[in-house]
PDB file of C-alpha atoms in Angstrom:
ATOM      1  CA  UNK A   1      -5.746 -43.687 -23.023  1.00  0.00           C
ATOM      2  CA  UNK A   2      -7.230 -46.855 -24.763  1.00  0.00           C
ATOM      3  CA  UNK A   3     -11.002 -47.077 -25.173  1.00  0.00           C
ATOM      4  CA  UNK A   4     -11.208 -50.269 -22.871  1.00  0.00           C
ATOM      5  CA  UNK A   5      -9.333 -48.594 -20.328  1.00  0.00           C
ATOM      6  CA  UNK A   6     -11.367 -45.529 -20.540  1.00  0.00           C
ATOM      7  CA  UNK A   7     -14.549 -47.543 -20.156  1.00  0.00           C
ATOM      8  CA  UNK A   8     -13.097 -49.412 -17.160  1.00  0.00           C
ATOM      9  CA  UNK A   9     -12.044 -46.406 -15.548  1.00  0.00           C
ATOM     10  CA  UNK A  10     -15.438 -44.705 -15.848  1.00  0.00           C
ATOM     11  CA  UNK A  11     -17.162 -47.819 -14.473  1.00  0.00           C
ATOM     12  CA  UNK A  12     -14.759 -47.815 -11.667  1.00  0.00           C
ATOM     13  CA  UNK A  13     -15.277 -44.149 -11.185  1.00  0.00           C
ATOM     14  CA  UNK A  14     -18.981 -44.648 -10.934  1.00  0.00           C
ATOM     15  CA  UNK A  15     -18.184 -47.467  -8.266  1.00  0.00           C
ATOM     16  CA  UNK A  16     -15.566 -45.342  -6.296  1.00  0.00           C
ATOM     17  CA  UNK A  17     -12.909 -47.682  -7.337  1.00  0.00           C
ATOM     18  CA  UNK A  18     -10.164 -45.028  -8.319  1.00  0.00           C
ATOM     19  CA  UNK A  19      -9.951 -43.509  -4.960  1.00  0.00           C
ATOM     20  CA  UNK A  20     -10.250 -40.008  -6.312  1.00  0.00           C
ATOM     21  CA  UNK A  21     -12.140 -38.035  -3.924  1.00  0.00           C
ATOM     22  CA  UNK A  22     -15.066 -35.795  -5.386  1.00  0.00           C
ATOM     23  CA  UNK A  23     -13.265 -32.625  -4.989  1.00  0.00           C
ATOM     24  CA  UNK A  24     -12.810 -30.423  -1.859  1.00  0.00           C
ATOM     25  CA  UNK A  25     -15.087 -27.531  -1.599  1.00  0.00           C
ATOM     26  CA  UNK A  26     -13.263 -24.631   0.119  1.00  0.00           C
ATOM     27  CA  UNK A  27     -15.242 -21.944   1.752  1.00  0.00           C
ATOM     28  CA  UNK A  28     -14.425 -18.663   0.520  1.00  0.00           C
ATOM     29  CA  UNK A  29     -12.498 -16.896   3.102  1.00  0.00           C
ATOM     30  CA  UNK A  30     -14.564 -14.272   5.054  1.00  0.00           C
ATOM     31  CA  UNK A  31     -13.466 -10.777   4.230  1.00  0.00           C
ATOM     32  CA  UNK A  32     -13.171  -8.900   7.579  1.00  0.00           C
ATOM     33  CA  UNK A  33     -14.171  -5.201   7.336  1.00  0.00           C
ATOM     34  CA  UNK A  34     -11.480  -2.778   8.512  1.00  0.00           C
ATOM     35  CA  UNK A  35     -11.308   0.939   9.233  1.00  0.00           C
ATOM     36  CA  UNK A  36      -8.631   3.273   8.159  1.00  0.00           C
ATOM     37  CA  UNK A  37      -8.039   6.202  10.099  1.00  0.00           C
ATOM     38  CA  UNK A  38      -5.648   9.149   8.918  1.00  0.00           C
ATOM     39  CA  UNK A  39      -3.881  11.489  11.521  1.00  0.00           C
ATOM     40  CA  UNK A  40      -2.209  14.389  10.298  1.00  0.00           C
ATOM     41  CA  UNK A  41      -0.620  17.134  12.206  1.00  0.00           C
ATOM     42  CA  UNK A  42       2.298  19.470  13.079  1.00  0.00           C
ATOM     43  CA  UNK A  43       5.100  18.158  14.984  1.00  0.00           C
ATOM     44  CA  UNK A  44       7.321  20.670  16.891  1.00  0.00           C
ATOM     45  CA  UNK A  45      10.692  19.615  17.595  1.00  0.00           C
ATOM     46  CA  UNK A  46      11.080  17.137  20.469  1.00  0.00           C
ATOM     47  CA  UNK A  47       7.269  17.145  20.860  1.00  0.00           C
ATOM     48  CA  UNK A  48       4.930  14.207  20.981  1.00  0.00           C
ATOM     49  CA  UNK A  49       1.522  13.830  19.510  1.00  0.00           C
ATOM     50  CA  UNK A  50      -0.966  10.906  20.047  1.00  0.00           C
ATOM     51  CA  UNK A  51      -4.377  10.012  18.877  1.00  0.00           C
ATOM     52  CA  UNK A  52      -6.947   7.696  20.235  1.00  0.00           C
ATOM     53  CA  UNK A  53      -9.243   5.106  18.651  1.00  0.00           C
ATOM     54  CA  UNK A  54     -11.500   2.262  19.525  1.00  0.00           C
ATOM     55  CA  UNK A  55     -11.585  -1.224  18.413  1.00  0.00           C
ATOM     56  CA  UNK A  56     -14.963  -2.721  18.376  1.00  0.00           C
ATOM     57  CA  UNK A  57     -13.592  -5.932  17.144  1.00  0.00           C
ATOM     58  CA  UNK A  58     -10.365  -7.786  17.996  1.00  0.00           C
ATOM     59  CA  UNK A  59      -7.908  -8.111  15.265  1.00  0.00           C
ATOM     60  CA  UNK A  60      -4.635  -6.915  13.677  1.00  0.00           C
ATOM     61  CA  UNK A  61      -3.886  -3.221  13.937  1.00  0.00           C
ATOM     62  CA  UNK A  62      -1.195  -1.544  11.609  1.00  0.00           C
ATOM     63  CA  UNK A  63       0.489   1.628  11.671  1.00  0.00           C
ATOM     64  CA  UNK A  64       2.098   3.644   8.918  1.00  0.00           C
ATOM     65  CA  UNK A  65       4.048   6.664   9.249  1.00  0.00           C
ATOM     66  CA  UNK A  66       3.547   7.631   5.655  1.00  0.00           C
ATOM     67  CA  UNK A  67       4.624  11.106   5.329  1.00  0.00           C
ATOM     68  CA  UNK A  68       6.769  13.808   6.845  1.00  0.00           C
ATOM     69  CA  UNK A  69       6.977  17.068   4.905  1.00  0.00           C
ATOM     70  CA  UNK A  70       8.436  20.457   5.653  1.00  0.00           C
ATOM     71  CA  UNK A  71       6.953  23.038   3.300  1.00  0.00           C
ATOM     72  CA  UNK A  72       5.636  20.358   1.261  1.00  0.00           C
ATOM     73  CA  UNK A  73       8.891  18.519   0.532  1.00  0.00           C
ATOM     74  CA  UNK A  74       9.213  15.105   2.061  1.00  0.00           C
ATOM     75  CA  UNK A  75      11.817  14.904   4.912  1.00  0.00           C
ATOM     76  CA  UNK A  76      14.250  11.920   5.761  1.00  0.00           C
ATOM     77  CA  UNK A  77      14.055  12.439   9.577  1.00  0.00           C
ATOM     78  CA  UNK A  78      13.172   9.430  11.862  1.00  0.00           C
ATOM     79  CA  UNK A  79      10.635   9.702  14.439  1.00  0.00           C
ATOM     80  CA  UNK A  80       9.311   7.292  17.085  1.00  0.00           C
ATOM     81  CA  UNK A  81       6.113   5.570  16.018  1.00  0.00           C
ATOM     82  CA  UNK A  82       4.162   3.606  18.567  1.00  0.00           C
ATOM     83  CA  UNK A  83       0.900   1.986  19.391  1.00  0.00           C
ATOM     84  CA  UNK A  84      -0.256   1.727  23.041  1.00  0.00           C
ATOM     85  CA  UNK A  85      -3.168   2.591  25.253  1.00  0.00           C
ATOM     86  CA  UNK A  86      -4.102   6.003  26.747  1.00  0.00           C
ATOM     87  CA  UNK A  87      -2.733   6.808  30.037  1.00  0.00           C
ATOM     88  CA  UNK A  88      -3.455   9.864  31.871  1.00  0.00           C
ATOM     89  CA  UNK A  89      -2.763  12.807  29.560  1.00  0.00           C
ATOM     90  CA  UNK A  90      -0.345  10.674  27.257  1.00  0.00           C
ATOM     91  CA  UNK A  91      -0.254   7.452  25.358  1.00  0.00           C
ATOM     92  CA  UNK A  92       1.575   4.617  27.039  1.00  0.00           C
ATOM     93  CA  UNK A  93       3.152   2.784  24.165  1.00  0.00           C
ATOM     94  CA  UNK A  94       3.448  -1.090  24.121  1.00  0.00           C
ATOM     95  CA  UNK A  95       5.280  -1.097  20.997  1.00  0.00           C
ATOM     96  CA  UNK A  96       7.300   1.644  19.383  1.00  0.00           C
ATOM     97  CA  UNK A  97       9.762   1.883  16.501  1.00  0.00           C
ATOM     98  CA  UNK A  98      11.977   4.606  15.485  1.00  0.00           C
ATOM     99  CA  UNK A  99      11.429   4.753  11.727  1.00  0.00           C
ATOM    100  CA  UNK A 100      11.597   7.065   8.641  1.00  0.00           C
ATOM    101  CA  UNK A 101       8.458   7.177   6.591  1.00  0.00           C
ATOM    102  CA  UNK A 102       7.233   4.178   4.386  1.00  0.00           C
ATOM    103  CA  UNK A 103       4.319   3.263   2.586  1.00  0.00           C
ATOM    104  CA  UNK A 104       4.596  -0.064   4.268  1.00  0.00           C
ATOM    105  CA  UNK A 105       3.248  -0.161   7.739  1.00  0.00           C
ATOM    106  CA  UNK A 106       6.034  -0.215  10.248  1.00  0.00           C
ATOM    107  CA  UNK A 107       3.861  -1.511  13.352  1.00  0.00           C
ATOM    108  CA  UNK A 108       1.600  -4.555  13.214  1.00  0.00           C
ATOM    109  CA  UNK A 109      -0.133  -5.553  16.665  1.00  0.00           C
ATOM    110  CA  UNK A 110      -2.922  -7.991  17.481  1.00  0.00           C
ATOM    111  CA  UNK A 111      -5.267  -6.389  19.940  1.00  0.00           C
ATOM    112  CA  UNK A 112      -8.568  -7.142  21.790  1.00  0.00           C
ATOM    113  CA  UNK A 113     -11.753  -4.725  21.911  1.00  0.00           C
ATOM    114  CA  UNK A 114     -10.835  -1.656  23.647  1.00  0.00           C
ATOM    115  CA  UNK A 115      -9.465   2.003  23.691  1.00  0.00           C
ATOM    116  CA  UNK A 116      -5.987   2.575  22.063  1.00  0.00           C
ATOM    117  CA  UNK A 117      -3.889   5.292  20.968  1.00  0.00           C
ATOM    118  CA  UNK A 118      -0.986   5.802  18.180  1.00  0.00           C
ATOM    119  CA  UNK A 119       1.779   8.035  19.287  1.00  0.00           C
ATOM    120  CA  UNK A 120       4.345  10.066  17.137  1.00  0.00           C
ATOM    121  CA  UNK A 121       7.470  11.505  18.808  1.00  0.00           C
ATOM    122  CA  UNK A 122      10.325  13.439  17.753  1.00  0.00           C
ATOM    123  CA  UNK A 123      13.181  11.781  19.802  1.00  0.00           C
ATOM    124  CA  UNK A 124      16.067  12.770  17.708  1.00  0.00           C
ATOM    125  CA  UNK A 125      15.531  16.675  17.208  1.00  0.00           C
ATOM    126  CA  UNK A 126      13.851  17.824  14.248  1.00  0.00           C
ATOM    127  CA  UNK A 127      15.371  21.105  12.791  1.00  0.00           C
ATOM    128  CA  UNK A 128      12.030  22.569  12.562  1.00  0.00           C
ATOM    129  CA  UNK A 129       8.241  21.921  12.849  1.00  0.00           C
ATOM    130  CA  UNK A 130       7.021  19.365  10.285  1.00  0.00           C
ATOM    131  CA  UNK A 131       3.855  18.016   9.030  1.00  0.00           C
ATOM    132  CA  UNK A 132       3.223  14.229   9.497  1.00  0.00           C
ATOM    133  CA  UNK A 133       0.543  11.835   8.338  1.00  0.00           C
ATOM    134  CA  UNK A 134      -0.035   8.516   9.957  1.00  0.00           C
ATOM    135  CA  UNK A 135      -2.342   5.766   8.762  1.00  0.00           C
ATOM    136  CA  UNK A 136      -3.948   3.426  11.111  1.00  0.00           C
ATOM    137  CA  UNK A 137      -5.755   0.432   9.733  1.00  0.00           C
ATOM    138  CA  UNK A 138      -7.865  -1.640  12.410  1.00  0.00           C
ATOM    139  CA  UNK A 139     -10.755  -4.131  12.507  1.00  0.00           C
TER     140      UNK A 139
ATOM    141  CA  UNK B   1     -14.416 -57.235  -6.739  1.00  0.00           C
ATOM    142  CA  UNK B   2     -12.789 -58.463  -9.746  1.00  0.00           C
ATOM    143  CA  UNK B   3     -14.244 -55.722 -11.819  1.00  0.00           C
ATOM    144  CA  UNK B   4     -13.095 -53.193  -9.318  1.00  0.00           C
ATOM    145  CA  UNK B   5      -9.573 -54.634  -9.240  1.00  0.00           C
ATOM    146  CA  UNK B   6      -9.224 -54.515 -12.928  1.00  0.00           C
ATOM    147  CA  UNK B   7     -10.794 -50.904 -12.918  1.00  0.00           C
ATOM    148  CA  UNK B   8      -8.260 -49.882 -10.095  1.00  0.00           C
ATOM    149  CA  UNK B   9      -5.363 -51.290 -12.199  1.00  0.00           C
ATOM    150  CA  UNK B  10      -6.555 -49.557 -15.361  1.00  0.00           C
ATOM    151  CA  UNK B  11      -6.939 -46.056 -13.614  1.00  0.00           C
ATOM    152  CA  UNK B  12      -3.710 -46.651 -12.018  1.00  0.00           C
ATOM    153  CA  UNK B  13      -2.154 -46.279 -15.250  1.00  0.00           C
ATOM    154  CA  UNK B  14      -3.505 -42.854 -15.936  1.00  0.00           C
ATOM    155  CA  UNK B  15      -1.615 -39.887 -14.950  1.00  0.00           C
ATOM    156  CA  UNK B  16      -3.616 -36.446 -14.949  1.00  0.00           C
ATOM    157  CA  UNK B  17      -1.302 -33.325 -14.294  1.00  0.00           C
ATOM    158  CA  UNK B  18      -3.015 -30.415 -13.149  1.00  0.00           C
ATOM    159  CA  UNK B  19      -1.526 -27.226 -14.382  1.00  0.00           C
ATOM    160  CA  UNK B  20       0.544 -25.303 -11.880  1.00  0.00           C
ATOM    161  CA  UNK B  21      -1.272 -22.402 -11.000  1.00  0.00           C
ATOM    162  CA  UNK B  22       1.092 -19.205 -11.326  1.00  0.00           C
ATOM    163  CA  UNK B  23       0.570 -15.879  -9.753  1.00  0.00           C
ATOM    164  CA  UNK B  24       0.451 -13.287 -12.459  1.00  0.00           C
ATOM    165  CA  UNK B  25      -0.212  -9.880 -11.144  1.00  0.00           C
ATOM    166  CA  UNK B  26      -0.829  -7.660 -14.040  1.00  0.00           C
ATOM    167  CA  UNK B  27       0.582  -3.922 -13.739  1.00  0.00           C
ATOM    168  CA  UNK B  28      -1.835  -1.366 -14.196  1.00  0.00           C
ATOM    169  CA  UNK B  29      -0.499   1.800 -16.015  1.00  0.00           C
ATOM    170  CA  UNK B  30      -2.696   4.926 -16.065  1.00  0.00           C
ATOM    171  CA  UNK B  31      -1.676   8.128 -18.008  1.00  0.00           C
ATOM    172  CA  UNK B  32      -2.967  11.470 -17.185  1.00  0.00           C
ATOM    173  CA  UNK B  33      -2.244  14.994 -18.501  1.00  0.00           C
ATOM    174  CA  UNK B  34      -3.058  18.441 -17.009  1.00  0.00           C
ATOM    175  CA  UNK B  35      -1.370  21.737 -16.869  1.00  0.00           C
ATOM    176  CA  UNK B  36       0.930  23.042 -13.854  1.00  0.00           C
ATOM    177  CA  UNK B  37       0.684  26.524 -13.073  1.00  0.00           C
ATOM    178  CA  UNK B  38       3.264  28.426 -11.573  1.00  0.00           C
ATOM    179  CA  UNK B  39       3.352  27.842  -7.746  1.00  0.00           C
ATOM    180  CA  UNK B  40       0.838  24.984  -8.021  1.00  0.00           C
ATOM    181  CA  UNK B  41       0.578  21.429  -8.017  1.00  0.00           C
ATOM    182  CA  UNK B  42      -1.626  18.688  -9.229  1.00  0.00           C
ATOM    183  CA  UNK B  43      -2.341  14.924  -7.623  1.00  0.00           C
ATOM    184  CA  UNK B  44      -4.088  11.763  -8.741  1.00  0.00           C
ATOM    185  CA  UNK B  45      -5.224   9.364  -6.226  1.00  0.00           C
ATOM    186  CA  UNK B  46      -5.481   5.593  -6.822  1.00  0.00           C
ATOM    187  CA  UNK B  47      -6.196   2.401  -4.795  1.00  0.00           C
ATOM    188  CA  UNK B  48      -3.804  -0.650  -4.528  1.00  0.00           C
ATOM    189  CA  UNK B  49      -5.564  -3.797  -3.881  1.00  0.00           C
ATOM    190  CA  UNK B  50      -2.366  -5.740  -3.977  1.00  0.00           C
ATOM    191  CA  UNK B  51       0.933  -4.896  -2.316  1.00  0.00           C
ATOM    192  CA  UNK B  52       3.735  -3.913  -4.601  1.00  0.00           C
ATOM    193  CA  UNK B  53       5.759  -1.061  -6.249  1.00  0.00           C
ATOM    194  CA  UNK B  54       4.220   2.244  -7.405  1.00  0.00           C
ATOM    195  CA  UNK B  55       6.290   3.821 -10.059  1.00  0.00           C
ATOM    196  CA  UNK B  56       5.431   7.169 -11.392  1.00  0.00           C
ATOM    197  CA  UNK B  57       6.972   8.430 -14.815  1.00  0.00           C
ATOM    198  CA  UNK B  58       6.959  12.140 -15.853  1.00  0.00           C
ATOM    199  CA  UNK B  59       6.597  11.530 -19.588  1.00  0.00           C
ATOM    200  CA  UNK B  60       6.511  14.917 -21.095  1.00  0.00           C
ATOM    201  CA  UNK B  61       6.358  18.455 -20.604  1.00  0.00           C
ATOM    202  CA  UNK B  62       5.773  21.158 -23.149  1.00  0.00           C
ATOM    203  CA  UNK B  63       8.503  22.520 -23.504  1.00  0.00           C
ATOM    204  CA  UNK B  64      10.726  19.668 -22.813  1.00  0.00           C
ATOM    205  CA  UNK B  65      13.534  19.615 -20.277  1.00  0.00           C
ATOM    206  CA  UNK B  66      11.696  21.619 -17.450  1.00  0.00           C
ATOM    207  CA  UNK B  67      12.395  20.154 -14.077  1.00  0.00           C
ATOM    208  CA  UNK B  68       9.286  19.859 -11.673  1.00  0.00           C
ATOM    209  CA  UNK B  69       8.639  18.115  -8.409  1.00  0.00           C
ATOM    210  CA  UNK B  70       7.083  14.311  -8.777  1.00  0.00           C
ATOM    211  CA  UNK B  71       6.092  12.585  -5.433  1.00  0.00           C
ATOM    212  CA  UNK B  72       4.097   9.574  -4.071  1.00  0.00           C
ATOM    213  CA  UNK B  73       2.088   9.506  -0.933  1.00  0.00           C
ATOM    214  CA  UNK B  74      -1.221   8.855   0.654  1.00  0.00           C
ATOM    215  CA  UNK B  75      -4.185  11.219   0.367  1.00  0.00           C
ATOM    216  CA  UNK B  76      -5.213  13.308   3.255  1.00  0.00           C
ATOM    217  CA  UNK B  77      -8.914  13.601   4.453  1.00  0.00           C
ATOM    218  CA  UNK B  78      -9.038  17.138   2.585  1.00  0.00           C
ATOM    219  CA  UNK B  79      -7.879  15.564  -0.489  1.00  0.00           C
ATOM    220  CA  UNK B  80      -4.405  16.785  -0.664  1.00  0.00           C
ATOM    221  CA  UNK B  81      -1.306  14.398  -1.044  1.00  0.00           C
ATOM    222  CA  UNK B  82       0.937  13.950   1.714  1.00  0.00           C
ATOM    223  CA  UNK B  83       4.169  12.889   0.066  1.00  0.00           C
ATOM    224  CA  UNK B  84       6.315  10.033   1.371  1.00  0.00           C
ATOM    225  CA  UNK B  85       9.101  10.708  -1.377  1.00  0.00           C
ATOM    226  CA  UNK B  86       9.724  13.011  -4.237  1.00  0.00           C
ATOM    227  CA  UNK B  87      12.249  13.759  -6.881  1.00  0.00           C
ATOM    228  CA  UNK B  88      12.881  16.944  -8.828  1.00  0.00           C
ATOM    229  CA  UNK B  89      13.107  15.766 -12.539  1.00  0.00           C
ATOM    230  CA  UNK B  90      12.636  16.582 -16.211  1.00  0.00           C
ATOM    231  CA  UNK B  91      10.532  14.361 -18.304  1.00  0.00           C
ATOM    232  CA  UNK B  92      11.918  11.119 -19.516  1.00  0.00           C
ATOM    233  CA  UNK B  93      10.805   7.479 -20.647  1.00  0.00           C
ATOM    234  CA  UNK B  94      12.118   5.629 -17.420  1.00  0.00           C
ATOM    235  CA  UNK B  95      10.219   5.924 -14.140  1.00  0.00           C
ATOM    236  CA  UNK B  96      11.767   8.640 -12.108  1.00  0.00           C
ATOM    237  CA  UNK B  97      10.238   7.398  -8.757  1.00  0.00           C
ATOM    238  CA  UNK B  98       9.308   4.020  -7.721  1.00  0.00           C
ATOM    239  CA  UNK B  99       8.221   3.145  -4.149  1.00  0.00           C
ATOM    240  CA  UNK B 100       7.013  -0.339  -2.564  1.00  0.00           C
ATOM    241  CA  UNK B 101       3.567   0.113  -0.952  1.00  0.00           C
ATOM    242  CA  UNK B 102       1.236  -1.972   0.809  1.00  0.00           C
ATOM    243  CA  UNK B 103      -2.671  -2.187  -0.101  1.00  0.00           C
ATOM    244  CA  UNK B 104      -4.558   1.017   0.276  1.00  0.00           C
ATOM    245  CA  UNK B 105      -5.143   4.577  -0.894  1.00  0.00           C
ATOM    246  CA  UNK B 106      -2.362   6.515  -2.604  1.00  0.00           C
ATOM    247  CA  UNK B 107      -1.705   9.454  -4.606  1.00  0.00           C
ATOM    248  CA  UNK B 108       0.990  10.743  -6.993  1.00  0.00           C
ATOM    249  CA  UNK B 109       1.599  14.571  -7.172  1.00  0.00           C
ATOM    250  CA  UNK B 110       3.624  16.809  -9.591  1.00  0.00           C
ATOM    251  CA  UNK B 111       4.556  20.487  -8.323  1.00  0.00           C
ATOM    252  CA  UNK B 112       6.203  23.423  -9.280  1.00  0.00           C
ATOM    253  CA  UNK B 113       9.620  23.822  -7.750  1.00  0.00           C
ATOM    254  CA  UNK B 114       9.184  27.702  -7.660  1.00  0.00           C
ATOM    255  CA  UNK B 115      10.958  28.051 -11.150  1.00  0.00           C
ATOM    256  CA  UNK B 116       7.892  28.105 -13.615  1.00  0.00           C
ATOM    257  CA  UNK B 117       7.230  31.429 -15.342  1.00  0.00           C
ATOM    258  CA  UNK B 118       4.231  30.303 -17.200  1.00  0.00           C
ATOM    259  CA  UNK B 119       1.592  27.104 -17.067  1.00  0.00           C
ATOM    260  CA  UNK B 120       3.154  23.879 -18.133  1.00  0.00           C
ATOM    261  CA  UNK B 121       1.579  21.167 -19.702  1.00  0.00           C
ATOM    262  CA  UNK B 122       2.694  17.835 -18.813  1.00  0.00           C
ATOM    263  CA  UNK B 123       1.652  14.131 -18.751  1.00  0.00           C
ATOM    264  CA  UNK B 124       2.628  11.598 -16.151  1.00  0.00           C
ATOM    265  CA  UNK B 125       1.776   7.520 -16.096  1.00  0.00           C
ATOM    266  CA  UNK B 126       1.296   5.828 -12.837  1.00  0.00           C
ATOM    267  CA  UNK B 127       2.375   2.014 -12.941  1.00  0.00           C
ATOM    268  CA  UNK B 128       1.064  -0.037  -9.846  1.00  0.00           C
ATOM    269  CA  UNK B 129      -0.182  -3.752  -9.283  1.00  0.00           C
TER     270      UNK B 129
END
């Protein structure tokens, strides 16, 4: 840019003539606090296990069936993983998926404040008892 | 007004190009060495702050060529490593196991397949976002 143009532009900037805004300040995103709960246990063939937890803030809940092992060896069997509300002596799932293990959550659900449960069920018939580990992350 | 018009025309001639921001997630690679005893196992925990693949390489054993178990999973509250997947492998230069993972705490574990007769020194590397 020539020196004359530069000088004129500087003057114009001072007078607001170039129409360029002064920059947009963005507020940093508030980082929400989350809680991580691990549920581990033994699942017998054709059985169901569930665990309750409480949300003190509304937000997104994720559930991950991370591990299914037999004698320390990961197993490929699929189980039904669900999120829901405790009902009687069980857990009434509002969302459920039959899934194998993964290190990416299989269920993600928005929920208000309240008491909830995560449920794991063998609906396909495991060949024997297996150790499962579920990770739930919630507000 | 005349000055502003000249200034506006002058500024209109100027083009400023902002560099395009590119996402560049560096891979973090850590090695650890230990000794695997017969019937035993060893695990190392780590945290992912970005989602992405976790790759584990059994780089060496002494002696070479001895197959052991290598797995990736999540740490339980008792410190043990709950495996999501594992392979039985001898040491090599390429990752023997790679798994996509969300953010959070994870662990890599090596374990005796029931074949070790004596302690086995080993080195593994863990590559992750």
